[in-house]
Each structure stands twice: as structure tokens, then as C-alpha cells.
Short mmCIF file of C-alpha atoms in Angstrom, two decimals:
data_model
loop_
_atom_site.label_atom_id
_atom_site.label_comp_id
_atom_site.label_asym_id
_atom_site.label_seq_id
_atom_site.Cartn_x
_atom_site.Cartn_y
_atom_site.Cartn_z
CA UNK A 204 93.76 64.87 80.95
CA UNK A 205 91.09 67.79 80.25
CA UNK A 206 90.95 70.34 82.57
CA UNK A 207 87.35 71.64 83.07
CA UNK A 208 86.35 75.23 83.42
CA UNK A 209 85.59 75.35 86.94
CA UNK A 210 88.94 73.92 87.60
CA UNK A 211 90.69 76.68 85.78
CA UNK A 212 88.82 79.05 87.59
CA UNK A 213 89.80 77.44 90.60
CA UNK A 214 93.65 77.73 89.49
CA UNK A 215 92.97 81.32 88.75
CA UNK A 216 91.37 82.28 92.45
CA UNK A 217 93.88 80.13 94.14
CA UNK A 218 96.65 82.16 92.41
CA UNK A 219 95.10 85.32 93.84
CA UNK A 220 95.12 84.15 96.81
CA UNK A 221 98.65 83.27 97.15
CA UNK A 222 99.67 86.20 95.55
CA UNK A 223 97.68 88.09 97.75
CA UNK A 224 99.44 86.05 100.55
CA UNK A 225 102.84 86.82 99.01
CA UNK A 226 101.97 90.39 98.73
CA UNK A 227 101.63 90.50 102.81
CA UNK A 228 105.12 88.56 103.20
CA UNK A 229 107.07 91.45 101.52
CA UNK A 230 104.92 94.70 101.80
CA UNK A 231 107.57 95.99 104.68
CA UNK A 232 110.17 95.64 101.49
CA UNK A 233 108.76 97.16 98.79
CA UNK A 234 109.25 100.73 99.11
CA UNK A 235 112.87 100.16 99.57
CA UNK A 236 113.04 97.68 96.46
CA UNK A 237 111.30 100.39 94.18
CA UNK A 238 114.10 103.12 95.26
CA UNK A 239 117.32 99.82 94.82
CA UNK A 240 115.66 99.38 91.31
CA UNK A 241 115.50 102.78 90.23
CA UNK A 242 119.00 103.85 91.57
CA UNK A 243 120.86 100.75 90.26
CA UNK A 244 118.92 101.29 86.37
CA UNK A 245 119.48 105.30 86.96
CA UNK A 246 115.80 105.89 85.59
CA UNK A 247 112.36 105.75 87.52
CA UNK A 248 111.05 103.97 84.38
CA UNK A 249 113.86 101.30 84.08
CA UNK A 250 113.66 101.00 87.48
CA UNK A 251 109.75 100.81 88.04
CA UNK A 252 110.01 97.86 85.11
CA UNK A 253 112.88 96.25 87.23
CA UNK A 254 110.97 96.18 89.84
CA UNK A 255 107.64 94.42 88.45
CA UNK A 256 109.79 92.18 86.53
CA UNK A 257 111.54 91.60 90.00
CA UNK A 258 108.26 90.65 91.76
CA UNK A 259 107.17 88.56 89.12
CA UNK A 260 109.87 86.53 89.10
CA UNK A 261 110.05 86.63 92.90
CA UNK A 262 106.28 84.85 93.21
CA UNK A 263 106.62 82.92 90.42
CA UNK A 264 109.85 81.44 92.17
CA UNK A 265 109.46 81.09 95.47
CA UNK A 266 107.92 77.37 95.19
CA UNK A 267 111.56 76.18 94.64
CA UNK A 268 112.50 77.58 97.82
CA UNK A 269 112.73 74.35 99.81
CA UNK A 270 114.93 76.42 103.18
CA UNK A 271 113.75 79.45 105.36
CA UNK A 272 114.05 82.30 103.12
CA UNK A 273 114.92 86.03 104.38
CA UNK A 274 112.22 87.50 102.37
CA UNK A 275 114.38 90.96 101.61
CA UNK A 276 117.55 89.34 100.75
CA UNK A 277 115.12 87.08 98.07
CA UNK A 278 113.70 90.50 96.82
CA UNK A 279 117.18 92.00 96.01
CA UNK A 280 119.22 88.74 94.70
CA UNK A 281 116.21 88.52 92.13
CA UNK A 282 116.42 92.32 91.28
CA UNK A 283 120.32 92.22 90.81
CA UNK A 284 120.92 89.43 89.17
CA UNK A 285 117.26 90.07 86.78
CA UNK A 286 119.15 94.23 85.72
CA UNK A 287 122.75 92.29 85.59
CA UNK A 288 121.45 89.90 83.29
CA UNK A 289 119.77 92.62 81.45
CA UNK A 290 122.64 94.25 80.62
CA UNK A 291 124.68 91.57 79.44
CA UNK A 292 121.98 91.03 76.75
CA UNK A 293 122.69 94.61 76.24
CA UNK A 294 126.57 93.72 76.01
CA UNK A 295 127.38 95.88 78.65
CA UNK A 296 130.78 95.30 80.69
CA UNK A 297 129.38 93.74 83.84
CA UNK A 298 132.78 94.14 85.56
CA UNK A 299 134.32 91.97 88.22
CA UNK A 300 134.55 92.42 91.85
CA UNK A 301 138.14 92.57 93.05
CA UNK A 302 139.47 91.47 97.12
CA UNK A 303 142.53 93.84 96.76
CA UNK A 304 142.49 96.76 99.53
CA UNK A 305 143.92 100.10 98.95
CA UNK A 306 146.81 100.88 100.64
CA UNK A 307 145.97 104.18 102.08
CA UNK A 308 143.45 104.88 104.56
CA UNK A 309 140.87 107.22 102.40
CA UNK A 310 139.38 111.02 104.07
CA UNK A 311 135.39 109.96 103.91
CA UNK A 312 133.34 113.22 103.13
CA UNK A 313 131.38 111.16 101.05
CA UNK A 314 127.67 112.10 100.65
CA UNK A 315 125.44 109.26 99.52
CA UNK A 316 122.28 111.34 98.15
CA UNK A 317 125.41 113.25 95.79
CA UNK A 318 126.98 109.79 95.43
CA UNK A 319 124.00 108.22 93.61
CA UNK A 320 124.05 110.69 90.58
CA UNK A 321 127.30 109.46 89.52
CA UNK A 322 126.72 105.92 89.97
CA UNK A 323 125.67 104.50 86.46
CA UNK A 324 128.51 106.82 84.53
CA UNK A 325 131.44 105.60 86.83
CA UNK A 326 130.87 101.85 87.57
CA UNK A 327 129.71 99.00 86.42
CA UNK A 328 126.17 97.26 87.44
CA UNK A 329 127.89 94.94 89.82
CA UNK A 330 129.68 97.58 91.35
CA UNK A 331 126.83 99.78 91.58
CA UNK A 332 124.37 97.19 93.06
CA UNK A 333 127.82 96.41 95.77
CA UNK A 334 127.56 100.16 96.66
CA UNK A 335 123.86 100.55 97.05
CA UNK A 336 123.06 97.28 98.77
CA UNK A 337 126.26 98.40 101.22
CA UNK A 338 125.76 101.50 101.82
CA UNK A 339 122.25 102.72 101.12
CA UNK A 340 120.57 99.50 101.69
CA UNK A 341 122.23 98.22 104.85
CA UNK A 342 122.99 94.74 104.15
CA UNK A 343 125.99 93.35 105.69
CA UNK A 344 129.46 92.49 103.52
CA UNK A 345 128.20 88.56 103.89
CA UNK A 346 124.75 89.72 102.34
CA UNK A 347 125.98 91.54 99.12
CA UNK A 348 128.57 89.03 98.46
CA UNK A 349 125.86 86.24 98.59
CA UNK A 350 123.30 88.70 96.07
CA UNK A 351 126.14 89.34 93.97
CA UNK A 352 128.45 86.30 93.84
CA UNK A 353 131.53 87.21 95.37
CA UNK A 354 133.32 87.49 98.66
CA UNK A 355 133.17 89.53 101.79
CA UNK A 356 136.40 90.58 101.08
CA UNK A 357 135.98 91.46 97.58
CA UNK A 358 132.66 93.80 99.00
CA UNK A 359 134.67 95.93 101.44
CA UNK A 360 137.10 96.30 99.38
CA UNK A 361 134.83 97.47 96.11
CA UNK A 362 132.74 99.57 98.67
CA UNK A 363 136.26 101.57 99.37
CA UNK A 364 137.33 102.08 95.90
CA UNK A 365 134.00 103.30 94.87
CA UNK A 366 134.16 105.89 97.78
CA UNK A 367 137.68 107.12 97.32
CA UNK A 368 136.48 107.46 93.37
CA UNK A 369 133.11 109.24 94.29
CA UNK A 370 135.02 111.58 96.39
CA UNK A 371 136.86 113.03 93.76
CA UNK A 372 133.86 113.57 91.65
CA UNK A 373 132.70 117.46 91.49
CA UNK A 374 128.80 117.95 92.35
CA UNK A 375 126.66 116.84 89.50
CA UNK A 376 123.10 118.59 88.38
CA UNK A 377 119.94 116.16 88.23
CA UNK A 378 118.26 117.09 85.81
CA UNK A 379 115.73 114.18 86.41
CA UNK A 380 113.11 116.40 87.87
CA UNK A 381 113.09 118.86 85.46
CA UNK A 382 112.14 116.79 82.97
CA UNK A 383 108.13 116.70 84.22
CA UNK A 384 106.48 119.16 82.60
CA UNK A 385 102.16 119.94 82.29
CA UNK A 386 99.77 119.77 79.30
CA UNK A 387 102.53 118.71 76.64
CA UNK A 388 101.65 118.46 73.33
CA UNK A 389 100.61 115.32 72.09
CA UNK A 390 102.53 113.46 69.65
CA UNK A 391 99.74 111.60 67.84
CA UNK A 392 96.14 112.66 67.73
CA UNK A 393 94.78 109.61 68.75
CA UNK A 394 95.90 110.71 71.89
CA UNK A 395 93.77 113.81 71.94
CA UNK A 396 91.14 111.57 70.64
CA UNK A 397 91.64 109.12 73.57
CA UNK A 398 91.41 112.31 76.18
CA UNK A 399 88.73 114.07 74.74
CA UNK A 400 86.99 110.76 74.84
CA UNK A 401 88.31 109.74 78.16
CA UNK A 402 87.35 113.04 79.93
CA UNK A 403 83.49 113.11 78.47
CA UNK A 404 82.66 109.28 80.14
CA UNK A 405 82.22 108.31 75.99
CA UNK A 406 83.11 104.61 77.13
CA UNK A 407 82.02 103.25 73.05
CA UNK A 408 84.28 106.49 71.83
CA UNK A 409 87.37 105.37 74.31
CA UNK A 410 86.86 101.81 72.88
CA UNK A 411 86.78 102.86 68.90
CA UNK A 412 90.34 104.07 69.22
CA UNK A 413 91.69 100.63 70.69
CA UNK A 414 92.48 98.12 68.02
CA UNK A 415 90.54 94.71 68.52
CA UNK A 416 93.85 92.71 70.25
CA UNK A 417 94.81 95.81 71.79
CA UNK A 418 96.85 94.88 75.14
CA UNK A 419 95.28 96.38 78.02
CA UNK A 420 98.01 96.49 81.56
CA UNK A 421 97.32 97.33 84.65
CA UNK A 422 100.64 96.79 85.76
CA UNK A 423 101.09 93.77 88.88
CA UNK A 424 97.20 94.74 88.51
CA UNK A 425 95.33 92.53 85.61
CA UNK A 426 95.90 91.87 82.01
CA UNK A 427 94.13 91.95 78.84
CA UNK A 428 94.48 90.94 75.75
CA UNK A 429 91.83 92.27 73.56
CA UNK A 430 88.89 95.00 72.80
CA UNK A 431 86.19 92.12 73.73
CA UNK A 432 87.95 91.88 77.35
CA UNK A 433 87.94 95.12 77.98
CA UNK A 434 84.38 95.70 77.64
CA UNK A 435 83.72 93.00 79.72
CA UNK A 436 86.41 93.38 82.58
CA UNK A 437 88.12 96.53 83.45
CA UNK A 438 85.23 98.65 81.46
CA UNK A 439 82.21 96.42 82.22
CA UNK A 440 80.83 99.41 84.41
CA UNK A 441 82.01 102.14 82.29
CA UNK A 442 84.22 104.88 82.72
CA UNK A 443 85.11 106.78 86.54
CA UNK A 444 84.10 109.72 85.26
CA UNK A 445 87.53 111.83 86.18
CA UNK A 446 89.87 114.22 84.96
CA UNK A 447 92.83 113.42 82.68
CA UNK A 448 95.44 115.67 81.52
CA UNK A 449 98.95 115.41 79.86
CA UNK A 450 102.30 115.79 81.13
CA UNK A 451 105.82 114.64 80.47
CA UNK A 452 106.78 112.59 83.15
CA UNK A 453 110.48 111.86 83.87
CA UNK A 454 111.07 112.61 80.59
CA UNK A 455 108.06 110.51 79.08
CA UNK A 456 104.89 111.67 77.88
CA UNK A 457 101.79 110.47 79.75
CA UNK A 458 98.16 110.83 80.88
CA UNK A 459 97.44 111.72 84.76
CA UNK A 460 94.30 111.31 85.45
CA UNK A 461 92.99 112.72 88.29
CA UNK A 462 90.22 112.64 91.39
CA UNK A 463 88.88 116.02 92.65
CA UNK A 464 87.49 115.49 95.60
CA UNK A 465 87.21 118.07 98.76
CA UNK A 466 90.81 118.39 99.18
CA UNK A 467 91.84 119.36 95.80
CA UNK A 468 93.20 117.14 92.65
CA UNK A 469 94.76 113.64 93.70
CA UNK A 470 96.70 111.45 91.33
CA UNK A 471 94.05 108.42 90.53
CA UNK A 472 95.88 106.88 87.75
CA UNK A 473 98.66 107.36 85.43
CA UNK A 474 98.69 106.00 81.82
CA UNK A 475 100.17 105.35 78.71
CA UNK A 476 99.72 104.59 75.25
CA UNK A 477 101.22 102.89 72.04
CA UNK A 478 99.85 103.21 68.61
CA UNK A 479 99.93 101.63 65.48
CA UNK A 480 98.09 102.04 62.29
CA UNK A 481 95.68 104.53 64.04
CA UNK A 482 94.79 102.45 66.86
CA UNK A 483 96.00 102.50 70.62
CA UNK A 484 97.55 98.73 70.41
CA UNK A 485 99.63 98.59 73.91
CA UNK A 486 97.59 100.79 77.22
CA UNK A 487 99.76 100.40 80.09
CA UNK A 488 98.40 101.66 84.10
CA UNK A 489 100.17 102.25 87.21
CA UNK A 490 96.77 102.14 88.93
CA UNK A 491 97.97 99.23 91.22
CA UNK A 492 101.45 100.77 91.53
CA UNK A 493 102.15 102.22 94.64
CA UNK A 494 105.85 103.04 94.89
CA UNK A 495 105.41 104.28 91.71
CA UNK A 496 102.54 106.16 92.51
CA UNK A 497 104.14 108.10 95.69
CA UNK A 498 107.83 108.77 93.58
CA UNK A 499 105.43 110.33 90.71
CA UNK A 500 103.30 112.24 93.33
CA UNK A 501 105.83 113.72 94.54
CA UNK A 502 107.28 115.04 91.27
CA UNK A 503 103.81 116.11 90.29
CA UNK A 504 102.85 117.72 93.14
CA UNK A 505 100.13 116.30 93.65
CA UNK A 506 99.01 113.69 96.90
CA UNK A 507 97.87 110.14 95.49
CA UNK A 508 94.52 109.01 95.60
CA UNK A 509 94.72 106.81 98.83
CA UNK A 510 91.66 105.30 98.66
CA UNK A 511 90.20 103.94 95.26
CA UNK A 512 88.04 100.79 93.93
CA UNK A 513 90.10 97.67 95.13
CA UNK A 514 92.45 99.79 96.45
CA UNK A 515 92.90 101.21 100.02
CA UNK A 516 96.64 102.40 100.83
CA UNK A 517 95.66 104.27 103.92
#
């Protein structure tokens, strides 16, 4: 059977549509998902690809859901079984989930924002996702132990362990945020190339630097997978005319680009590049990403664009 080209678009606008639909049934979830994924991977970049591998996998999925589904309890299986998987590719020790209690009531002076630095270096990923779904997250014993495959039991009596064990632990620096840093130097010049041409609106100069299958992401946004598509999608109308800089973000180095408008510089879009042989071959956007976004913003300093083309997150 041939599918015609009018059906295919008809596949394609349908799919929006659900997704769009999909995107309603778990907005209320979303923030909280970001933060799970980026405390149980200990990164904001581990965590922010968690999370879009999370809701990928969570609309591409849901079809086989045949029973009333608890839309946040979906979310948070898929993320913690997605990074536990993950790391078993990386032949990391998963670690098991034991029922047996401790014997003596433990003194609880436990603070959680202090507890979270330690996580990754003390426990395994179950563990850790047993400890943040329990106690950061607020999901009953009976809801972990169904995420994570174990028992109630087993839950409570991880949860205590972990506590009596963070307790002990002396306060530990996080030196997360000082890894952000402005107008870094660039590693390659076809970075400087990209900005120069990025910050003058030279739309054919922008487009000489990508290679001709360049992959163009706007992540959870669009996809494309060549020059040709780019100059007839995402740049069809040219460039926003806007301000881009450099900075190391978290520890990575990136392009903000920003919109000055009457109340100062807000974050518009945040970027970054791979290169190979001279040409930009992988350009990946958070435009779309708004968790992201906000967490970035407020390591910045700098208030996100709220209201942009296709987007409005007032």
C-alpha cells in the first residue's frame, strides 16, 4: 500500500495535535520532572537530556496504556527506569533494594536541599531515585516501590538507611553554580564565525558555516536534518535579529542569545554547536525548553523571554 503525500501530512498534523494534547495532560508535572531528572543524573545537562528522552518515550508510549493512568506516576516510572537503564549500559552497580530495618531508632536532623549534593557519590541510582521520589517528590512507599520494582517494605526501609548515612555526611560545597561564567573564549573559530554572523542578521553567512546534512534541534521543538531544510523551515524568514553572546554554562560552553526589549536583556534562546571538518554538523536549541529555560535563567541572571514566536509561557 502507497501512502500519498497528503496522507503523510495528515499523519504529521495529527501527531501535533496529540502531542499538543499530551502536552496539556502533564504540564502541572513538568517542572517537578525537570528538577527529579536533574537530581537523580547529578547534572542539569544529564538531567535536561533525561528528561526529553523521558517525554519522548512517555508520548510515544502511552497508546499501550489500555487502564486509567496517573499521569505523574507514568512521568517518573519512565524517567527511572529510562537513567537506570542508562547506567547499566554504562556498567554501573545499580544496587538492590533491601526490606531489613535498622535496629535503632535514628536522630533526624536531616536537611534535604544538603542531602541532595551527596546523593550520586553515596548510593546507587535505585537508591537515589527511592530517596528523591520519597522524600523530595512525595510519593507514597506503595508509589516508589511500584516505579522502582520493589516493596513497600524494602522503600521505608532504604529511605532510613539513606538518612542515617546522609546524616553523618559533613556539609559539601556545590560548586555547580560556579561553573557559569560570561564571554568565554571560544574553542573553535567557527564559533566566532557563527556569532559574528549570527549577531549581523547575515542569514547566507550563518548558513555557509553549516555543513549540507548538518542536524538542526530544537529540542521537544522540531528537527532537521539538512542545510536545504533549514533554509526552508526554521530560517525561511531569516534571522530575529538579536543579541548572542558566550558563556560557560554549568560547566559547558554555549551561545545565549538574547532579547532587549524595555525591561532590559531576557534569555530568548540558548544554543550549541558541534563541528567537524570546519563545519557546524550537530546545532542543538533549548528554544522550546522551558524548565530548562527558568533553571538557566536563574543561573544567568537573567529573566526568560516569556513571550516569543510560537511561544507564550505567561
Amino acid at each position: 500500500m502507497t501512502i500519498s503525500r497528503d496522507q503523510k501530512l495528515s499523519i504529521y498534523d495529527k501527531s501535533r495535535e496529540l502531542k499538543a494534547e499530551f502536552n496539556e495532560l502533564v504540564d502541572e508535572f513538568t517542572e517537578g520532572l525537570w528538577r527529579y531528572c536533574r537530581y537523580l543524573t547529578g547534572s542539569p545537562w544529564d538531567g535536561e537530556d533525561l528528561y526529553q528522552e523521558t517525554m519522548v518515550k512517555a508520548f510515544g508510549s502511552i497508546h499501550q496504556r489500555w487502564h486509567a493512568t496517573n499521569p505523574k506516576s507514568y512521568l517518573y516510572r519512565i524517567a527511572t527506569n529510562t537513567w537506570i537503564d542508562h547506567c547499566r549500559k554504562e556498567k554501573r552497580i545499580i544496587g538492590s533494594i533491601e526490606e531489613e530495618v535498622l535496629a535503632e531508632e535514628t536522630v533526624d536532623g536531616l536537611e534535604i536541599e544538603e542531602a541532595l549534593n551527596h546523593l550520586i557519590s553515596l548510593f546507587t541510582p535505585r537508591q537515589s531515585a527511592v530517596f528523591l521520589l520519597m522524600e523530595v517528590f512525595s510519593f507514597t512507599a506503595k508509589e516508589v516501590a511500584g516505579i522502582v520494582r520493589t516493596t513497600p517494605g524494602a522503600v521505608y526501609a532504604t529511605v532510613q538507611r539513606m538518612r542515617k548515612k546522609l546524616n553523618n555526611q559533613p556539609p559539601k560545597i556545590n560548586s555547580e553554580s560556579n561553573s557559569t561564567s560570561k564571554s568565554i573564549k571560544s574553542e573553535h573559530s567557527i564559533i566566532e564565525k557563527y556569532l559574528n554572523a549570527l549577531n549581523n542578521g547575515d542569514l547566507e553567512g550563518v548558513l555557509s558555516i553549516f555543513s549540507d546534512e548538518a542536524y538542526n534541534e530544537a529540542s521537544l521543538g522540531f528537527q532537521e536534518f539538512s542545510k536545504d531544510e533549514m533554509r526552508s523551515g526554521s530560517m525561511q524568514f531569516g534571522l530575529p535579529g538579536l543579541r548572542a553572546e558566550k558563556y560557560k554554562l554549568w560547566g559547558r560552553n554555549v551561545i545565549v542569545v538574547f532579547f532587549d526589549g524595555e525591561q532590559g536583556a531576557e534569555i530568548h534562546d540558548i544554543q550549541y554547536q558541534e563541528i567537524e571538518n570546519g563545519k557546524i554538523v550537530y546545532h542543538r536549541s533549548y528554544y522550546f525548553r522551558k524548565e530548562f529555560m527558568f533553571a538557566a535563567s536563574e543561573e544567568l541572571g537573567y529573566p526568560v523571554q516569556m513571550d516569543k514566536p510560537v511561544v507564550d509561557w505567561n
